Amino acid sequence: MSDRRAFLESKLSEVQSKMRPGVTLMIVSKTRPIDDIQMYYDLGVRDFGENRVQELFEKSELLKKRCPDLRWHMIGNLQSNKINQLYSIENLFAIHSVCDQALLDKLMKAEHRLSHPVEIYLQYNTSKEEEKSGFETYTEILAAAEGTRLAKNLRFVGVMTMGAIRTENFERDAGNCFQELQVEKAKLEAELNVKLKTSMGMSQDYEIAIREGSDCIRLGTMMFV
Ligand SMILES: *Cc1c(COP(=O)(O)O)cnc(C)c1O
């Protein structure tokens, strides 16, 4: 076994030892080499996230034969002129970064191009940090969620957020962001009578996210270095 494989395997078991059953581990492979993705796939990981459509598309082309069951997740800001390319990705599984109504409208308008169902998460800006995208009020996110009922291939499955980083006490503030997302999720579930998931937790705050009941953690940096 190569040193690199042994290293990635140790990273994986470290994280898995902290996960509750039922939590999905998505490995964020943006900027990381194809070989690392392949090794994680061979170790049993199926969910991978990217934040740029072009890079996601290229990686999916390179890996589609070798990793046929890989599930790709789009997690980054999405420009509307990239939607068609995103939709052409065979193993596209979910889009976590649906951050406003205008983007949702465009995604829905083009959804006939999809040849299979794709999960969508509405992104909520819980930290209210300027540089972060996402819905900022419950009224807006509820209206968007209601609109997804008309979709055929896009399946509204949950809400996503990023924890606060520009803060003195990021553990406390990340915890508050994750709790707020759970509250919004519960309100949507009650209002729409659906069961939803939360996508929350990155390298620096994933243990807090797991404690707050995350269904999907998105880990980049710590899985590779
Ligand atoms: C990059 C990124 C991650 C992973 O962040 P790390 O700190 O590298 O674990 C998770 N979610 C989103 C939306 C990202 O852009």
CSV table of C-alpha atoms and ligand atoms in Angstrom, one decimal:
chain,number,residue,atom,x,y,z
A,1,MET,CA,0.0,0.0,0.0
A,2,SER,CA,1.3,3.4,-0.9
A,3,ASP,CA,2.2,6.0,1.7
A,4,ARG,CA,-0.4,8.3,0.3
A,5,ARG,CA,-3.1,5.7,0.5
A,6,ALA,CA,-2.2,4.9,4.1
A,7,PHE,CA,-2.3,8.6,5.0
A,8,LEU,CA,-5.7,9.1,3.4
A,9,GLU,CA,-7.0,6.0,5.1
A,10,SER,CA,-5.9,7.3,8.5
A,11,LYS,CA,-7.7,10.6,7.8
A,12,LEU,CA,-10.8,8.7,6.9
A,13,SER,CA,-10.9,6.5,10.0
A,14,GLU,CA,-10.2,9.5,12.2
A,15,VAL,CA,-13.3,11.2,10.9
A,16,GLN,CA,-15.5,8.1,10.8
A,17,SER,CA,-14.8,7.5,14.4
A,18,LYS,CA,-16.5,10.8,15.2
A,19,MET,CA,-19.5,10.3,12.9
A,20,ARG,CA,-23.0,9.2,14.1
A,21,PRO,CA,-24.6,6.5,12.0
A,22,GLY,CA,-26.6,8.1,9.1
A,23,VAL,CA,-24.3,11.1,8.7
A,24,THR,CA,-23.0,11.5,5.1
A,25,LEU,CA,-19.3,12.3,4.7
A,26,MET,CA,-18.8,14.4,1.6
A,27,ILE,CA,-15.1,14.9,0.7
A,28,VAL,CA,-14.6,18.3,-0.8
A,29,SER,CA,-12.0,17.6,-3.5
A,30,LYS,CA,-11.7,21.1,-5.1
A,31,THR,CA,-8.2,21.8,-6.2
A,32,ARG,CA,-7.2,18.2,-5.2
A,33,PRO,CA,-5.7,15.7,-7.6
A,34,ILE,CA,-7.7,12.9,-9.3
A,35,ASP,CA,-5.5,10.2,-7.8
A,36,ASP,CA,-6.5,11.3,-4.2
A,37,ILE,CA,-10.2,11.1,-5.2
A,38,GLN,CA,-9.7,7.7,-6.7
A,39,MET,CA,-8.0,6.5,-3.5
A,40,TYR,CA,-10.8,7.7,-1.3
A,41,TYR,CA,-13.3,6.1,-3.7
A,42,ASP,CA,-11.4,2.8,-3.4
A,43,LEU,CA,-11.6,3.2,0.4
A,44,GLY,CA,-15.3,3.3,0.1
A,45,VAL,CA,-16.2,7.0,0.0
A,46,ARG,CA,-18.9,7.8,-2.6
A,47,ASP,CA,-19.7,11.5,-2.0
A,48,PHE,CA,-17.4,14.2,-3.4
A,49,GLY,CA,-18.0,18.0,-3.5
A,50,GLU,CA,-16.6,20.7,-5.9
A,51,ASN,CA,-17.2,24.4,-6.0
A,52,ARG,CA,-16.5,25.2,-9.6
A,53,VAL,CA,-18.5,23.8,-12.5
A,54,GLN,CA,-15.6,23.6,-15.0
A,55,GLU,CA,-13.4,21.6,-12.5
A,56,LEU,CA,-16.3,19.4,-11.5
A,57,PHE,CA,-17.0,18.7,-15.2
A,58,GLU,CA,-13.4,17.8,-16.0
A,59,LYS,CA,-13.0,15.5,-13.0
A,60,SER,CA,-16.3,13.8,-13.6
A,61,GLU,CA,-15.2,13.0,-17.2
A,62,LEU,CA,-11.9,11.6,-16.0
A,63,LEU,CA,-13.5,9.5,-13.3
A,64,LYS,CA,-16.8,8.3,-14.7
A,65,LYS,CA,-15.4,4.9,-15.9
A,66,ARG,CA,-13.2,4.2,-13.0
A,67,CYS,CA,-15.6,5.4,-10.3
A,68,PRO,CA,-19.0,4.7,-11.6
A,69,ASP,CA,-20.9,5.0,-8.3
A,70,LEU,CA,-19.3,8.3,-7.4
A,71,ARG,CA,-21.9,11.0,-6.4
A,72,TRP,CA,-20.9,14.5,-7.3
A,73,HIS,CA,-22.1,17.4,-5.1
A,74,MET,CA,-21.9,21.1,-6.3
A,75,ILE,CA,-21.3,23.2,-3.3
A,76,GLY,CA,-20.0,26.6,-4.7
A,77,ASN,CA,-21.5,29.8,-6.1
A,78,LEU,CA,-23.1,28.9,-9.3
A,79,GLN,CA,-23.2,31.3,-12.3
A,80,SER,CA,-26.3,30.9,-14.5
A,81,ASN,CA,-24.2,30.5,-17.6
A,82,LYS,CA,-22.8,27.3,-16.1
A,83,ILE,CA,-26.1,25.5,-15.5
A,84,ASN,CA,-26.2,23.6,-18.7
A,85,GLN,CA,-22.7,22.3,-18.2
A,86,LEU,CA,-23.5,21.3,-14.7
A,87,TYR,CA,-26.6,19.5,-15.8
A,88,SER,CA,-24.6,17.5,-18.4
A,89,ILE,CA,-22.6,15.8,-15.6
A,90,GLU,CA,-23.9,12.2,-15.5
A,91,ASN,CA,-23.1,11.6,-11.9
A,92,LEU,CA,-24.3,14.9,-10.6
A,93,PHE,CA,-26.1,14.0,-7.4
A,94,ALA,CA,-26.9,17.2,-5.5
A,95,ILE,CA,-26.5,21.0,-5.6
A,96,HIS,CA,-26.0,22.4,-2.1
A,97,SER,CA,-25.6,26.1,-3.0
A,98,VAL,CA,-29.0,27.3,-4.2
A,99,CYS,CA,-28.6,30.7,-2.6
A,100,ASP,CA,-31.4,32.8,-4.0
A,101,GLN,CA,-34.7,32.8,-5.8
A,102,ALA,CA,-33.2,34.0,-9.1
A,103,LEU,CA,-30.8,31.1,-9.2
A,104,LEU,CA,-33.5,28.6,-8.3
A,105,ASP,CA,-35.7,29.9,-11.1
A,106,LYS,CA,-32.9,29.4,-13.6
A,107,LEU,CA,-32.2,25.9,-12.3
A,108,MET,CA,-35.9,25.0,-12.6
A,109,LYS,CA,-36.2,26.6,-16.0
A,110,ALA,CA,-33.4,24.4,-17.4
A,111,GLU,CA,-34.3,21.2,-15.5
A,112,HIS,CA,-35.6,19.5,-18.6
A,113,ARG,CA,-32.0,19.1,-19.6
A,114,LEU,CA,-31.4,16.7,-16.7
A,115,SER,CA,-31.6,13.1,-17.5
A,116,HIS,CA,-32.0,12.0,-13.9
A,117,PRO,CA,-33.2,13.5,-10.6
A,118,VAL,CA,-30.8,15.8,-8.7
A,119,GLU,CA,-31.2,16.8,-5.0
A,120,ILE,CA,-31.1,20.5,-4.1
A,121,TYR,CA,-30.4,22.2,-0.8
A,122,LEU,CA,-31.4,25.8,-0.2
A,123,GLN,CA,-28.4,27.7,1.3
A,124,TYR,CA,-29.2,29.8,4.4
A,125,ASN,CA,-26.9,32.6,5.5
A,126,THR,CA,-27.0,31.9,9.2
A,127,SER,CA,-23.8,33.9,10.0
A,128,LYS,CA,-24.9,36.9,8.1
A,129,GLU,CA,-21.3,37.4,7.1
A,130,GLU,CA,-21.1,39.8,4.1
A,131,GLU,CA,-19.1,37.5,1.8
A,132,LYS,CA,-21.4,34.5,2.3
A,133,SER,CA,-24.3,33.8,0.1
A,134,GLY,CA,-27.7,32.4,0.9
A,135,PHE,CA,-31.3,33.2,1.9
A,136,GLU,CA,-31.5,35.5,4.8
A,137,THR,CA,-35.1,35.3,5.9
A,138,TYR,CA,-37.5,32.5,6.6
A,139,THR,CA,-40.1,34.1,4.4
A,140,GLU,CA,-37.8,34.0,1.4
A,141,ILE,CA,-36.6,30.5,2.0
A,142,LEU,CA,-40.2,29.2,2.5
A,143,ALA,CA,-41.3,30.8,-0.8
A,144,ALA,CA,-38.4,29.2,-2.6
A,145,ALA,CA,-39.1,25.8,-1.0
A,146,GLU,CA,-42.8,26.0,-2.0
A,147,GLY,CA,-41.7,26.8,-5.5
A,148,THR,CA,-39.7,23.6,-5.8
A,149,ARG,CA,-42.9,21.6,-5.6
A,150,LEU,CA,-43.4,22.3,-9.3
A,151,ALA,CA,-40.0,20.8,-10.2
A,152,LYS,CA,-39.8,17.4,-11.8
A,153,ASN,CA,-36.1,16.5,-11.7
A,154,LEU,CA,-34.9,18.7,-8.9
A,155,ARG,CA,-35.8,17.4,-5.5
A,156,PHE,CA,-35.7,19.8,-2.6
A,157,VAL,CA,-34.2,17.7,0.2
A,158,GLY,CA,-32.7,20.1,2.7
A,159,VAL,CA,-30.9,23.2,3.8
A,160,MET,CA,-27.2,24.1,3.8
A,161,THR,CA,-25.1,26.6,5.7
A,162,MET,CA,-21.6,27.6,6.5
A,163,GLY,CA,-20.6,28.4,10.1
A,164,ALA,CA,-19.3,31.8,11.2
A,165,ILE,CA,-15.6,32.2,10.7
A,166,ARG,CA,-15.0,36.0,11.3
A,167,THR,CA,-15.5,35.8,15.0
A,168,GLU,CA,-13.7,35.8,18.2
A,169,ASN,CA,-15.4,32.7,19.4
A,170,PHE,CA,-15.9,30.5,16.4
A,171,GLU,CA,-16.9,27.4,18.4
A,172,ARG,CA,-19.8,29.2,20.0
A,173,ASP,CA,-20.8,31.1,16.9
A,174,ALA,CA,-20.6,28.0,14.6
A,175,GLY,CA,-22.8,26.2,17.1
A,176,ASN,CA,-25.3,29.1,17.0
A,177,CYS,CA,-25.3,29.0,13.2
A,178,PHE,CA,-26.0,25.2,13.1
A,179,GLN,CA,-28.7,25.5,15.7
A,180,GLU,CA,-30.4,28.3,13.7
A,181,LEU,CA,-30.3,26.1,10.6
A,182,GLN,CA,-32.0,23.3,12.6
A,183,VAL,CA,-34.7,25.7,13.7
A,184,GLU,CA,-35.3,26.9,10.1
A,185,LYS,CA,-35.4,23.3,8.9
A,186,ALA,CA,-37.9,22.3,11.5
A,187,LYS,CA,-40.2,25.2,10.6
A,188,LEU,CA,-40.0,24.2,6.9
A,189,GLU,CA,-40.7,20.6,7.7
A,190,ALA,CA,-43.8,21.6,9.7
A,191,GLU,CA,-45.1,24.0,7.1
A,192,LEU,CA,-44.5,21.8,4.1
A,193,ASN,CA,-45.0,18.5,5.7
A,194,VAL,CA,-41.8,17.0,4.4
A,195,LYS,CA,-38.7,15.5,5.9
A,196,LEU,CA,-35.5,17.6,5.3
A,197,LYS,CA,-31.7,17.2,5.8
A,198,THR,CA,-29.1,19.6,7.0
A,199,SER,CA,-25.8,20.1,5.1
A,200,MET,CA,-23.4,21.7,7.6
A,201,GLY,CA,-19.9,21.3,9.0
A,202,MET,CA,-16.5,21.8,7.4
A,203,SER,CA,-13.0,20.9,8.5
A,204,GLN,CA,-12.8,23.3,11.4
A,205,ASP,CA,-16.3,22.9,12.8
A,206,TYR,CA,-17.5,19.5,11.7
A,207,GLU,CA,-17.5,18.1,15.3
A,208,ILE,CA,-19.8,20.9,16.4
A,209,ALA,CA,-22.0,20.3,13.4
A,210,ILE,CA,-22.3,16.6,14.2
A,211,ARG,CA,-23.2,17.4,17.7
A,212,GLU,CA,-25.9,19.8,16.4
A,213,GLY,CA,-27.3,17.0,14.3
A,214,SER,CA,-25.8,17.5,10.8
A,215,ASP,CA,-26.9,15.0,8.2
A,216,CYS,CA,-24.0,15.9,5.8
A,217,ILE,CA,-20.6,17.2,6.6
A,218,ARG,CA,-18.4,18.7,3.9
A,219,LEU,CA,-14.7,18.1,4.6
A,220,GLY,CA,-11.9,19.5,2.4
A,221,THR,CA,-8.6,20.6,3.9
A,222,MET,CA,-8.4,18.2,6.8
A,223,MET,CA,-8.8,15.2,4.5
A,224,PHE,CA,-5.8,16.0,2.4
A,225,VAL,CA,-3.1,17.6,4.5
B,1,LIG,C1,-14.4,24.5,0.5
B,1,LIG,C2,-15.7,24.2,1.1
B,1,LIG,C3,-15.9,23.2,2.1
B,1,LIG,C4,-14.7,22.5,2.7
B,1,LIG,O1,-14.0,23.4,3.5
B,1,LIG,P1,-12.7,22.9,4.4
B,1,LIG,O2,-12.5,24.0,5.3
B,1,LIG,O3,-11.6,22.8,3.4
B,1,LIG,O4,-13.1,21.6,5.0
B,1,LIG,C5,-17.1,23.0,2.6
B,1,LIG,N1,-18.2,23.7,2.1
B,1,LIG,C6,-18.1,24.6,1.1
B,1,LIG,C7,-19.3,25.3,0.6
B,1,LIG,C8,-16.8,24.9,0.6
B,1,LIG,O5,-16.7,25.9,-0.3
